[in-house]
Amino acid sequence: MPDELEHAAMVDGCTRGQAFRKIIIPLAAPGMFTTALITFIAAWNEFLIALSMTNKPEMQTAPVAISTFSGASQFETPFGSQMAAGVLVTVPS
C-alpha cells in the first residue's frame, strides 16, 4: 500500500490508527482473502494427492496420518487429538 494513502487520511483528520483501520485494512482485505483462499486450495489439493497416491501407512504424509485418527466410537471425531498432533507436526524440531 502506498504511504500517500495514509498521509492523505491523516491530512483529512484521521489519526494513524484510524487511517490504518478505515483506509488500509479495507483496501488490503480483498488481496488477503484471495491469498488465503488460494493457499487453502493448494493445501487441500496437496492433501488429496497424498491421500490418493499413498497406499502404505508408513509412506503417508503427516496430514493424511492425522486425518485417519479415530475416536472411541464410529461417530466420534477426536478433534483434540487431531489438533494436538497438528501442533506437534508444525513445531520445528
GROMACS .gro file of C-alpha atoms in nm:
model
   93
    1MET     CA    1   0.000   0.000   0.000
    2PRO     CA    2   0.132   0.345  -0.080
    3ASP     CA    3   0.221   0.565   0.215
    4GLU     CA    4   0.038   0.850   0.044
    5LEU     CA    5  -0.297   0.691   0.130
    6GLU     CA    6  -0.218   0.700   0.500
    7HIS     CA    7  -0.082   1.054   0.475
    8ALA     CA    8  -0.392   1.171   0.285
    9ALA     CA    9  -0.617   1.024   0.554
   10MET     CA   10  -0.411   1.197   0.822
   11VAL     CA   11  -0.445   1.529   0.634
   12ASP     CA   12  -0.821   1.474   0.638
   13GLY     CA   13  -0.812   1.444   1.019
   14CYS     CA   14  -0.758   1.075   1.090
   15THR     CA   15  -0.508   0.952   1.342
   16ARG     CA   16  -0.255   0.689   1.235
   17GLY     CA   17  -0.472   0.412   1.386
   18GLN     CA   18  -0.789   0.541   1.221
   19ALA     CA   19  -0.614   0.566   0.886
   20PHE     CA   20  -0.498   0.208   0.918
   21ARG     CA   21  -0.840   0.084   1.029
   22LYS     CA   22  -1.055   0.286   0.786
   23ILE     CA   23  -0.831   0.306   0.477
   24ILE     CA   24  -0.555   0.046   0.470
   25ILE     CA   25  -0.742  -0.260   0.602
   26PRO     CA   26  -1.043  -0.224   0.368
   27LEU     CA   27  -0.811  -0.185   0.069
   28ALA     CA   28  -0.592  -0.480   0.170
   29ALA     CA   29  -0.878  -0.716   0.267
   30PRO     CA   30  -0.959  -0.849  -0.085
   31GLY     CA   31  -0.595  -0.934  -0.152
   32MET     CA   32  -0.554  -1.103   0.184
   33PHE     CA   33  -0.877  -1.302   0.134
   34THR     CA   34  -0.769  -1.411  -0.214
   35THR     CA   35  -0.427  -1.518  -0.087
   36ALA     CA   36  -0.586  -1.719   0.195
   37LEU     CA   37  -0.826  -1.886  -0.048
   38ILE     CA   38  -0.552  -1.981  -0.295
   39THR     CA   39  -0.334  -2.114  -0.011
   40PHE     CA   40  -0.623  -2.324   0.122
   41ILE     CA   41  -0.696  -2.468  -0.222
   42ALA     CA   42  -0.329  -2.554  -0.276
   43ALA     CA   43  -0.307  -2.724   0.064
   44TRP     CA   44  -0.630  -2.916   0.003
   45ASN     CA   45  -0.509  -3.036  -0.338
   46GLU     CA   46  -0.182  -3.149  -0.181
   47PHE     CA   47  -0.379  -3.343   0.083
   48LEU     CA   48  -0.592  -3.516  -0.179
   49ILE     CA   49  -0.287  -3.612  -0.385
   50ALA     CA   50  -0.110  -3.752  -0.079
   51LEU     CA   51  -0.424  -3.937   0.029
   52SER     CA   52  -0.483  -4.100  -0.309
   53MET     CA   53  -0.122  -4.178  -0.403
   54THR     CA   54  -0.002  -4.347  -0.083
   55ASN     CA   55  -0.128  -4.693   0.000
   56LYS     CA   56   0.120  -4.794   0.273
   57PRO     CA   57   0.075  -4.643   0.621
   58GLU     CA   58   0.449  -4.579   0.659
   59MET     CA   59   0.451  -4.372   0.338
   60GLN     CA   60   0.168  -4.136   0.443
   61THR     CA   61   0.236  -3.768   0.497
   62ALA     CA   62   0.160  -3.612   0.836
   63PRO     CA   63  -0.177  -3.454   0.742
   64VAL     CA   64  -0.301  -3.782   0.594
   65ALA     CA   65  -0.191  -3.975   0.902
   66ILE     CA   66  -0.359  -3.723   1.132
   67SER     CA   67  -0.682  -3.744   0.933
   68THR     CA   68  -0.700  -4.119   0.999
   69PHE     CA   69  -0.725  -4.072   1.377
   70SER     CA   70  -1.048  -4.229   1.501
   71GLY     CA   71  -1.247  -4.180   1.815
   72ALA     CA   72  -1.383  -4.427   2.069
   73SER     CA   73  -1.689  -4.490   1.855
   74GLN     CA   74  -1.775  -4.467   1.487
   75PHE     CA   75  -1.949  -4.132   1.528
   76GLU     CA   76  -1.689  -3.960   1.742
   77THR     CA   77  -1.421  -3.738   1.590
   78PRO     CA   78  -1.120  -3.676   1.818
   79PHE     CA   79  -1.074  -3.305   1.748
   80GLY     CA   80  -0.847  -3.260   2.050
   81SER     CA   81  -0.607  -3.534   1.941
   82GLN     CA   82  -0.605  -3.409   1.584
   83MET     CA   83  -0.530  -3.052   1.692
   84ALA     CA   84  -0.255  -3.165   1.930
   85ALA     CA   85  -0.098  -3.376   1.653
   86GLY     CA   86  -0.122  -3.081   1.414
   87VAL     CA   87   0.060  -2.857   1.661
   88LEU     CA   88   0.330  -3.117   1.718
   89VAL     CA   89   0.381  -3.159   1.345
   90THR     CA   90   0.418  -2.786   1.286
   91VAL     CA   91   0.663  -2.728   1.572
   92PRO     CA   92   1.014  -2.723   1.424
   93SER     CA   93   1.237  -2.994   1.557
   0.00000   0.00000   0.00000
